[in-house]
PDB file of C-alpha atoms and ligand atoms in Angstrom:
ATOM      1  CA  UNK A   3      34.408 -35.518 109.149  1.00 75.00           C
ATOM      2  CA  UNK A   4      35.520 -35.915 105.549  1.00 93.00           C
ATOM      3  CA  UNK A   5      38.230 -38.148 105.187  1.00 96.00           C
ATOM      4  CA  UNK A   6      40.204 -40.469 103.551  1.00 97.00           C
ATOM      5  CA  UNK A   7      41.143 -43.988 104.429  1.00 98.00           C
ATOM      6  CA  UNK A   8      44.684 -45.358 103.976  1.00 98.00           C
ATOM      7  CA  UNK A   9      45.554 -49.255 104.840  1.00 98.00           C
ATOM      8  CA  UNK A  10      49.403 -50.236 104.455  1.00 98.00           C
ATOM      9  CA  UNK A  11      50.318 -53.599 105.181  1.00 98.00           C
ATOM     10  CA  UNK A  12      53.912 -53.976 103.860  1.00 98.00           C
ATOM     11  CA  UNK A  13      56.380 -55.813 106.226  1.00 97.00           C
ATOM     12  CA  UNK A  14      59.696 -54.162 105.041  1.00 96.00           C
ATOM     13  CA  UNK A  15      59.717 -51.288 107.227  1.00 89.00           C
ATOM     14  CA  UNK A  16      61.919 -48.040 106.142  1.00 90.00           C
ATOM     15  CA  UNK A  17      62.723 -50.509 102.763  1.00 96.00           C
ATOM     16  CA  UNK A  18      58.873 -51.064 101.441  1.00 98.00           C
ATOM     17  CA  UNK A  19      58.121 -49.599  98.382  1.00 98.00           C
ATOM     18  CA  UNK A  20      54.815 -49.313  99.070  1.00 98.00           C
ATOM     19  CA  UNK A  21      54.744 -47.683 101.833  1.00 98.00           C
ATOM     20  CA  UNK A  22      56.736 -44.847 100.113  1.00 98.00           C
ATOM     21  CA  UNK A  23      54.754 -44.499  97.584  1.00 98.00           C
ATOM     22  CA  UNK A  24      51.658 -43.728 100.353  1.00 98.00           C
ATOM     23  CA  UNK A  25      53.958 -41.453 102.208  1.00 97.00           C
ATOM     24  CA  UNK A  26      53.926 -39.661  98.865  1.00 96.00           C
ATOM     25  CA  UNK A  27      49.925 -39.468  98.074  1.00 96.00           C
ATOM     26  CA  UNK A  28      49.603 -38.969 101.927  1.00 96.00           C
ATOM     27  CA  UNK A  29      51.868 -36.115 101.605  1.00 95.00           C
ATOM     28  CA  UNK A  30      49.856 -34.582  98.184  1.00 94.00           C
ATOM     29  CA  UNK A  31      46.389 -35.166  99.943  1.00 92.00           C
ATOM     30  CA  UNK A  32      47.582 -33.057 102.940  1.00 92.00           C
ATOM     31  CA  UNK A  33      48.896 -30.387 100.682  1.00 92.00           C
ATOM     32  CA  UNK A  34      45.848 -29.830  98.792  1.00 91.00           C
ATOM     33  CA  UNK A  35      43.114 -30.562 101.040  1.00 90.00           C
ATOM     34  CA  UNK A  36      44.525 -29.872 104.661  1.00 91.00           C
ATOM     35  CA  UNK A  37      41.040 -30.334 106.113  1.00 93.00           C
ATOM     36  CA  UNK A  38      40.763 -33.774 104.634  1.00 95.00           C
ATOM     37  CA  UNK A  39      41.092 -36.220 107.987  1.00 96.00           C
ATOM     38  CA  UNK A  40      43.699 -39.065 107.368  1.00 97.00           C
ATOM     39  CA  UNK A  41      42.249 -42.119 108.329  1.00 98.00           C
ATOM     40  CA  UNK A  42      45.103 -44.829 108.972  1.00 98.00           C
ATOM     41  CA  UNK A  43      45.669 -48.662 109.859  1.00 98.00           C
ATOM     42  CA  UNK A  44      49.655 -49.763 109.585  1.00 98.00           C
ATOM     43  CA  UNK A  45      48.769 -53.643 109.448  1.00 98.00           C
ATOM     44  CA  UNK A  46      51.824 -54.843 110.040  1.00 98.00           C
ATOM     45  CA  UNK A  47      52.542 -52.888 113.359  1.00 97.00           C
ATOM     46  CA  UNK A  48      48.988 -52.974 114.674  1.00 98.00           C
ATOM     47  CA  UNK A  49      47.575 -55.908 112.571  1.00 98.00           C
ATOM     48  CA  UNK A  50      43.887 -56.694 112.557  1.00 98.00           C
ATOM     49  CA  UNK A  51      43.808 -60.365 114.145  1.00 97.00           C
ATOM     50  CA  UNK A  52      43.459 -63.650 112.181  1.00 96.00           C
ATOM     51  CA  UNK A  53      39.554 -65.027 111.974  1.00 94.00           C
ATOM     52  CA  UNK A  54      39.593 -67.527 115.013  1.00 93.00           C
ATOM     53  CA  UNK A  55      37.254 -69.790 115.974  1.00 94.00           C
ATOM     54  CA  UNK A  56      35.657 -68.093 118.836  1.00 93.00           C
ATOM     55  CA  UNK A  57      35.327 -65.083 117.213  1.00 94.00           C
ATOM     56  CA  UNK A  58      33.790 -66.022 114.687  1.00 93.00           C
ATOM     57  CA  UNK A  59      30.271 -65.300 116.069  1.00 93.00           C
ATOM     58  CA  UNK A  60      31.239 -61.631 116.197  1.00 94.00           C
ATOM     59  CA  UNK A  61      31.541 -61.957 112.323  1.00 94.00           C
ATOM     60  CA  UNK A  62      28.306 -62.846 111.595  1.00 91.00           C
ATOM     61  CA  UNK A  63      29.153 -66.155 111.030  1.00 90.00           C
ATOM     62  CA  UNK A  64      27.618 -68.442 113.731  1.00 85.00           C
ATOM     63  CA  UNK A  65      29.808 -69.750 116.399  1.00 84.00           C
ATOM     64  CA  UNK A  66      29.452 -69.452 120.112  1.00 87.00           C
ATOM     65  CA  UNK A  67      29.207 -66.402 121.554  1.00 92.00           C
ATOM     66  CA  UNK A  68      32.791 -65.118 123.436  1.00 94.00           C
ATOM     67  CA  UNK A  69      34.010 -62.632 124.508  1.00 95.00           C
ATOM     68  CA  UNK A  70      36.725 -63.106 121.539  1.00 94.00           C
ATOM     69  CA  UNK A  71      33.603 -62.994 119.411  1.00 95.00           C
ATOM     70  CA  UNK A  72      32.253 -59.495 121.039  1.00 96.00           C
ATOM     71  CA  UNK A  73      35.552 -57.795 120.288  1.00 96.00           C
ATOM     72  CA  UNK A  74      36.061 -58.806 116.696  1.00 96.00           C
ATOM     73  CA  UNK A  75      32.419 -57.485 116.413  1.00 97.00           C
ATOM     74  CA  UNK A  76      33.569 -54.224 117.526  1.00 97.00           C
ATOM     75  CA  UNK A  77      36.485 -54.060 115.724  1.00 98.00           C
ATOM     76  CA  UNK A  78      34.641 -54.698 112.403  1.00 98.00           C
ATOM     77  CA  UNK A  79      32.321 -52.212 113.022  1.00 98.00           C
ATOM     78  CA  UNK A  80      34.752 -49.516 113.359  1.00 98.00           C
ATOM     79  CA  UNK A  81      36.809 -50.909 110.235  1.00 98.00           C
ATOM     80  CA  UNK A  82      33.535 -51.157 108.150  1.00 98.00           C
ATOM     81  CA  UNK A  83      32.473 -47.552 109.872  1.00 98.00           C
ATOM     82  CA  UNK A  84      36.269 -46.242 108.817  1.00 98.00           C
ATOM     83  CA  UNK A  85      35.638 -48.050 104.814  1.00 98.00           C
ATOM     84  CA  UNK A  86      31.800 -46.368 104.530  1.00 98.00           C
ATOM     85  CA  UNK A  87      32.940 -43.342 105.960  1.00 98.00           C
ATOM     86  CA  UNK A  88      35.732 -42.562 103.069  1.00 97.00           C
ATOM     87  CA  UNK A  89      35.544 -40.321 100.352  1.00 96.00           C
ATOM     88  CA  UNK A  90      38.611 -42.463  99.236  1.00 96.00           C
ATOM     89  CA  UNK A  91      40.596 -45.421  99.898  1.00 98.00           C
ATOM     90  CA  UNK A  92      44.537 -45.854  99.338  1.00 98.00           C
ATOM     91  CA  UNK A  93      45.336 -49.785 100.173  1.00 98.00           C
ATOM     92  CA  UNK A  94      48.977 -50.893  99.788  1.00 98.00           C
ATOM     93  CA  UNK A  95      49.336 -54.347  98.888  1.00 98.00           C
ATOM     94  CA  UNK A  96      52.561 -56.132  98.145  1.00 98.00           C
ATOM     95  CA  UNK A  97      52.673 -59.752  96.818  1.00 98.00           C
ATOM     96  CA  UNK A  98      53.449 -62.168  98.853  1.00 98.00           C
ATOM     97  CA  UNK A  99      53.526 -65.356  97.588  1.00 98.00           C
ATOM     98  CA  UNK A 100      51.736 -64.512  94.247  1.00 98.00           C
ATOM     99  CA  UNK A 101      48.262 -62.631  96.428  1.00 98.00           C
ATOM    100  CA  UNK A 102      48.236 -60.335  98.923  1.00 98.00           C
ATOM    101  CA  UNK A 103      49.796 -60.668 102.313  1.00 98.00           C
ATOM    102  CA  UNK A 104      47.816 -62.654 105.303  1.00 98.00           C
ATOM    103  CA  UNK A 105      47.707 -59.353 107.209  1.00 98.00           C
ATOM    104  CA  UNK A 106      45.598 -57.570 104.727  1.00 98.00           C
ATOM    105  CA  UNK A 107      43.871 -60.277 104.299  1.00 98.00           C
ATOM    106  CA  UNK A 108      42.936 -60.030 107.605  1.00 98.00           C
ATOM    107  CA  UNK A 109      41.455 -56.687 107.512  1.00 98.00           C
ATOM    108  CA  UNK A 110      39.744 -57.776 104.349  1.00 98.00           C
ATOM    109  CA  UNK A 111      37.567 -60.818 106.217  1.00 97.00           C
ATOM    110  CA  UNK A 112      36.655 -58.298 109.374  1.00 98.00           C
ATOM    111  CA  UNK A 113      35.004 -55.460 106.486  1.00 98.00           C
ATOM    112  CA  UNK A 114      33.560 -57.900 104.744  1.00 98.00           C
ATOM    113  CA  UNK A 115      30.523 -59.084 106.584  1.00 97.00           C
ATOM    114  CA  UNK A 116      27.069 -59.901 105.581  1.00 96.00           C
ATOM    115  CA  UNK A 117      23.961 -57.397 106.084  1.00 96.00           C
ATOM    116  CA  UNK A 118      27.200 -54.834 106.641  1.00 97.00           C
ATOM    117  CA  UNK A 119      28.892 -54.385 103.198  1.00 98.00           C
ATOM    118  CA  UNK A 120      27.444 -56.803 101.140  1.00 98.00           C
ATOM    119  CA  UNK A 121      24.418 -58.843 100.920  1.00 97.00           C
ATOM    120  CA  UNK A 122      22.585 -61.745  98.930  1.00 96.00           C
ATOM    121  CA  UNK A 123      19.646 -61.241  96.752  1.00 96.00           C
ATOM    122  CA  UNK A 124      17.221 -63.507  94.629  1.00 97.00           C
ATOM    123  CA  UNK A 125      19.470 -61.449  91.636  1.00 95.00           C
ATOM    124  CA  UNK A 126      22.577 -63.153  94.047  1.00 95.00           C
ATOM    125  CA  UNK A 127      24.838 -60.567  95.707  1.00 95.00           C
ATOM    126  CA  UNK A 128      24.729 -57.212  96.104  1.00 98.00           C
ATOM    127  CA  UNK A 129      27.537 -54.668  97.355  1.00 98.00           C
ATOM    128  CA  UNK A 130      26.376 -52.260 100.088  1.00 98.00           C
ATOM    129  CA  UNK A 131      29.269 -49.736 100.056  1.00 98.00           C
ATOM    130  CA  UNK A 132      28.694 -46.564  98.109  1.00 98.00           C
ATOM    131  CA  UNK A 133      30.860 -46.086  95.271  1.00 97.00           C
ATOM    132  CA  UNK A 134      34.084 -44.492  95.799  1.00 97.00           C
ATOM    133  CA  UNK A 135      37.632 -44.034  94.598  1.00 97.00           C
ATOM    134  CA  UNK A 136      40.039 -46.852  95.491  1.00 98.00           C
ATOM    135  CA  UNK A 137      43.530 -46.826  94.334  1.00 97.00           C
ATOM    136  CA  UNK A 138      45.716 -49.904  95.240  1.00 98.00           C
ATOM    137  CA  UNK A 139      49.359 -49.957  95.031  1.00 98.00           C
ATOM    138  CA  UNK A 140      50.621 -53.334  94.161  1.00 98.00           C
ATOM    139  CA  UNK A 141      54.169 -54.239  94.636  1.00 98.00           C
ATOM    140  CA  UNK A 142      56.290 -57.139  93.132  1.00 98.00           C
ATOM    141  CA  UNK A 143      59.088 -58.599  92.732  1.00 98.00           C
ATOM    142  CA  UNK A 144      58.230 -60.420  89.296  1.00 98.00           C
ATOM    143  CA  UNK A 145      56.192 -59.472  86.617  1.00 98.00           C
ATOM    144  CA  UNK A 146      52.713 -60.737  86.519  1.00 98.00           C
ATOM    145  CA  UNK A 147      50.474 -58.261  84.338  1.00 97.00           C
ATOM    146  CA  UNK A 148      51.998 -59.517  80.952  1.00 97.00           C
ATOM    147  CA  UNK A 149      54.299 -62.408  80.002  1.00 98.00           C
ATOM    148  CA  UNK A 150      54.655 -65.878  81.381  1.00 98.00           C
ATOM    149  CA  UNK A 151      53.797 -64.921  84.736  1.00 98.00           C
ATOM    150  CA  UNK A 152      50.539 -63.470  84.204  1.00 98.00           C
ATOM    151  CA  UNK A 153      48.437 -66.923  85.133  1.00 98.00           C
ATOM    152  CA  UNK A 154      50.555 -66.485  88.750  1.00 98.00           C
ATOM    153  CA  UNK A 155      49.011 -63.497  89.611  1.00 98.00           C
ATOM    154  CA  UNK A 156      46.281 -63.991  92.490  1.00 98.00           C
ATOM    155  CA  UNK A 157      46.561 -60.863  93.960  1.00 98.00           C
ATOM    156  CA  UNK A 158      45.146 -58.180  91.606  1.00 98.00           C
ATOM    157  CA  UNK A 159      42.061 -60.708  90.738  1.00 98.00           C
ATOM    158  CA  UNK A 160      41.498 -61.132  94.419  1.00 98.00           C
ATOM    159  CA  UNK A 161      41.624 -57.952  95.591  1.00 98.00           C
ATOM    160  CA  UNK A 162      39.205 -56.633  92.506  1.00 98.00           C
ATOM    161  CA  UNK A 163      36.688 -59.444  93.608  1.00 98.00           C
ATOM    162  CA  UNK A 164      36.839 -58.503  97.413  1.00 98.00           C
ATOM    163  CA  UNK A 165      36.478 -54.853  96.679  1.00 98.00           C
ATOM    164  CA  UNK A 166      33.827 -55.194  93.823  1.00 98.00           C
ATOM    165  CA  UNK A 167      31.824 -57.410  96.210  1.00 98.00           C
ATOM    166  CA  UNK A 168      30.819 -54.743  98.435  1.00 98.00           C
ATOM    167  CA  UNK A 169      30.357 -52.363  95.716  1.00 98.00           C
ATOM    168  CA  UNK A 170      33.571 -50.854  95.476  1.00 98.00           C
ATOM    169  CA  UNK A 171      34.553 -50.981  91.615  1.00 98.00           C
ATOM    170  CA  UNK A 172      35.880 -47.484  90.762  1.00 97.00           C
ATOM    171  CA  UNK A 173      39.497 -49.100  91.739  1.00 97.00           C
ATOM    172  CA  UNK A 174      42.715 -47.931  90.005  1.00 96.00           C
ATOM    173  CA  UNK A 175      45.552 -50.475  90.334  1.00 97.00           C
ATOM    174  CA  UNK A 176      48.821 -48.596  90.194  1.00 97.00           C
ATOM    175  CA  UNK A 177      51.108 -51.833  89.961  1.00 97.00           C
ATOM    176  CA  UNK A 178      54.754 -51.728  90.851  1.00 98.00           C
ATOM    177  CA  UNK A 179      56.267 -55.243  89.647  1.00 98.00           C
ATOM    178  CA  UNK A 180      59.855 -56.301  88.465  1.00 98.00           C
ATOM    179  CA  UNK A 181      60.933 -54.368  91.446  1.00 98.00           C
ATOM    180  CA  UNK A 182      64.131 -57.452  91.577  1.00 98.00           C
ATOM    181  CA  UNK A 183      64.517 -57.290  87.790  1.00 98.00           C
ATOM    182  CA  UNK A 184      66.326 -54.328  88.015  1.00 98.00           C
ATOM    183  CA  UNK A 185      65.991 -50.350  87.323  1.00 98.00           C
ATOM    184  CA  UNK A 186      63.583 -50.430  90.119  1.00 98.00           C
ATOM    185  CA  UNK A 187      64.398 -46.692  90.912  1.00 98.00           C
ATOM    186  CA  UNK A 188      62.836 -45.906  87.554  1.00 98.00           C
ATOM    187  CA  UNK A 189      59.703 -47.792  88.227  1.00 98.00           C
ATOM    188  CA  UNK A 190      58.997 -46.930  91.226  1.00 98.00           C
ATOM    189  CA  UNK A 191      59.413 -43.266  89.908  1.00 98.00           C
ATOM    190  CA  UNK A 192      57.263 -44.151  87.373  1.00 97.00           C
ATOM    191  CA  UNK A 193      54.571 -45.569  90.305  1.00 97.00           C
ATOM    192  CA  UNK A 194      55.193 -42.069  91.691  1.00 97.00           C
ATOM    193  CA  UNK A 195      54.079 -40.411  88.857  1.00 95.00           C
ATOM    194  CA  UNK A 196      51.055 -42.624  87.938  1.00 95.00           C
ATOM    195  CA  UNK A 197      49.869 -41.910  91.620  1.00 94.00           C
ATOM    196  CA  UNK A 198      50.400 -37.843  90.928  1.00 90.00           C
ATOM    197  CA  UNK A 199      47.610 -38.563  88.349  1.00 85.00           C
ATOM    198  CA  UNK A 200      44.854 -40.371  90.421  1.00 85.00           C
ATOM    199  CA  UNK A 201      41.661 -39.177  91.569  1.00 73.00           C
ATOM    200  CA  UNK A 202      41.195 -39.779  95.073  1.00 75.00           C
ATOM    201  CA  UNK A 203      37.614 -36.869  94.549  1.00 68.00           C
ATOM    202  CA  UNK A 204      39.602 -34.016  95.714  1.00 54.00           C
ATOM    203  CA  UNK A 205      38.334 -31.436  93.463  1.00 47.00           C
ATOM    204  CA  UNK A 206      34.741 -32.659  94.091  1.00 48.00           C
ATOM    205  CA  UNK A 207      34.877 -31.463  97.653  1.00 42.00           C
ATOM    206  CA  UNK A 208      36.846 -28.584  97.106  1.00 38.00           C
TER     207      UNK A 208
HETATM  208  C1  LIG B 659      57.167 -63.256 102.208  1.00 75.16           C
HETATM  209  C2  LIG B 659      57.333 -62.620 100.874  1.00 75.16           C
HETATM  210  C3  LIG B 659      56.803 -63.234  99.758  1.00 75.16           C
HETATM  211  C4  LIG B 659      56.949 -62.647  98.503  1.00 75.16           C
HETATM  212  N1  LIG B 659      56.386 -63.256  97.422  1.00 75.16           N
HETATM  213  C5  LIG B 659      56.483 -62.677  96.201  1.00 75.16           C
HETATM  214  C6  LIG B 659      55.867 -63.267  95.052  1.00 75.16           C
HETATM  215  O1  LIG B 659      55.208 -64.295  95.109  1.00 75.16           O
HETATM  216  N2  LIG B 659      56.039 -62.653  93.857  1.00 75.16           N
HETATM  217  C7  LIG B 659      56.735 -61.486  93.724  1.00 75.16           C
HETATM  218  O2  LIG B 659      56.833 -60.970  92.628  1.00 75.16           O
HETATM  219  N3  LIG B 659      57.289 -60.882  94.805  1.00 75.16           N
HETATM  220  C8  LIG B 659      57.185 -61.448  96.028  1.00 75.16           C
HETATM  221  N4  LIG B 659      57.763 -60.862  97.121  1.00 75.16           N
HETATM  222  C9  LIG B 659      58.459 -59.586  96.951  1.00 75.16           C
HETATM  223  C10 LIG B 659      57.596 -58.408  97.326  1.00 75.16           C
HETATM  224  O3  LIG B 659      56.379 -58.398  96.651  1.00 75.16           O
HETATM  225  C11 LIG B 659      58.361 -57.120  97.006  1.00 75.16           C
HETATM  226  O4  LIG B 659      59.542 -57.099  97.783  1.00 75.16           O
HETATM  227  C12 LIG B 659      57.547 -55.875  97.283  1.00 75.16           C
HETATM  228  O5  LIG B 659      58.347 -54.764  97.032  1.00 75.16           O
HETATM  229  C13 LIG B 659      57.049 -55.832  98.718  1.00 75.16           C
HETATM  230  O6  LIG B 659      56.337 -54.623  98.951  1.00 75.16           O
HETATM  231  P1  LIG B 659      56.940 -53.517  99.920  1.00 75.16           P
HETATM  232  O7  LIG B 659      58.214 -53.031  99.257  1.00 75.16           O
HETATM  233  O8  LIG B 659      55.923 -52.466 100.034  1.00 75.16           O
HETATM  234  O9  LIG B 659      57.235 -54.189 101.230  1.00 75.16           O
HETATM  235  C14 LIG B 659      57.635 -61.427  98.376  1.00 75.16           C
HETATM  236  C15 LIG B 659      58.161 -60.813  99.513  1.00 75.16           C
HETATM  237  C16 LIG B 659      58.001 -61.390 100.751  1.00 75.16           C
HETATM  238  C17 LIG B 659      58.563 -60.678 101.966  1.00 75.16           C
END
């Protein structure tokens, strides 16, 4: 079924910006594609475990062979399944601690996985996700894209790498930042309108 895959991970509840801003592009999608299945993972209420040692087997990254090991295999498989399966991916990602937070990058090491959605070459390394939209909301406190902050940011680099590494590099970034510097009504307005503008390939389908 066609559909489109949405991962929040903010831990503010009712409060988090970026979860609004989904609620918003959730709420567009629905409205002009109501056949369009909405694929969802709240992180921080049902969060995708931390890579432990005896599961790391079920990774594909040696290890002995647990029980632990043959659930996080399953589990990856249906996150991977959930990330090929997408005509489009909405991931919101708020800064914590200048990257993203540990619970997305949680979810990040069980979809990445070797012979699954990326692989090495002779040429070196090779994504193995067809290309899609991928729109990231990034939320901040500070300001990181310009100014004396910029060397600070880990997150938007990070998440560009992980992303472009299994062949995912038609990403739009729609950054949120100086959320504590005040006037953050008008930018996150101004999020709200950047995100009215995105393609997420519903007019292909249509
Ligand atoms: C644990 C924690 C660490 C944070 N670290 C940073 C940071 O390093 N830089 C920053 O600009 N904002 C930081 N913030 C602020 C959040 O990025 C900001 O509140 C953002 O709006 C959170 O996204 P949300 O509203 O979707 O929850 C941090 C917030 C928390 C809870």
């Amino acid at each position: 079924m066609d559909s489109i895959l949405v991962i929040r991970s903010s831990s503010t509840g009712a409060a988090s910006v970026s979860n609004t801003l989904i609620d918003g592009l959730v709420a567009r999608i629905a409205a002009e594609e109501p056949g369009v299945a909405i694929v969802e993972h709240d992180l921080d209420s049902a969060p995708v475990p931390h890579i432990r040692a005896d599961a790391l087997s079920g990774l594909g990254r040696g290890g002995p062979v647990t029980d632990a090991a043959h659930e996080a295999r399953i589990l990856s498989d249906k996150l991977i399944g959930e990330v090929k399966a997408a005509r489009a991916i909405v991931i919101g990602a708020p800064m914590y601690n200048f990257g993203i937070n540990s619970t997305l990058k949680s979810w990040f090491d069980h979809v990445l996985r070797a012979g699954e959605t990326f692989q090495y070459t002779a040429a070196g390394p090779e994504g193995l996700v067809a290309s899609k939209p991928v729109i990231v909301i990034e939320t901040r406190a500070g300001v990181y894209s310009s100014g004396p902050m910029t060397a600070y940011d880990s997150q938007e680099p990070h998440l560009k790498a992980m992303l472009g590494f299994m062949g995912l590099t038609d990403v739009e970034f729609v950054r949120v930042e100086g959320l504590a510097m005040g006037e953050a009504e008008v930018k996150i307005a101004a999020a709200a309108d950047a995100l009215a503008g995105v393609g997420l390939g519903l007019a292909e389908a249509a």
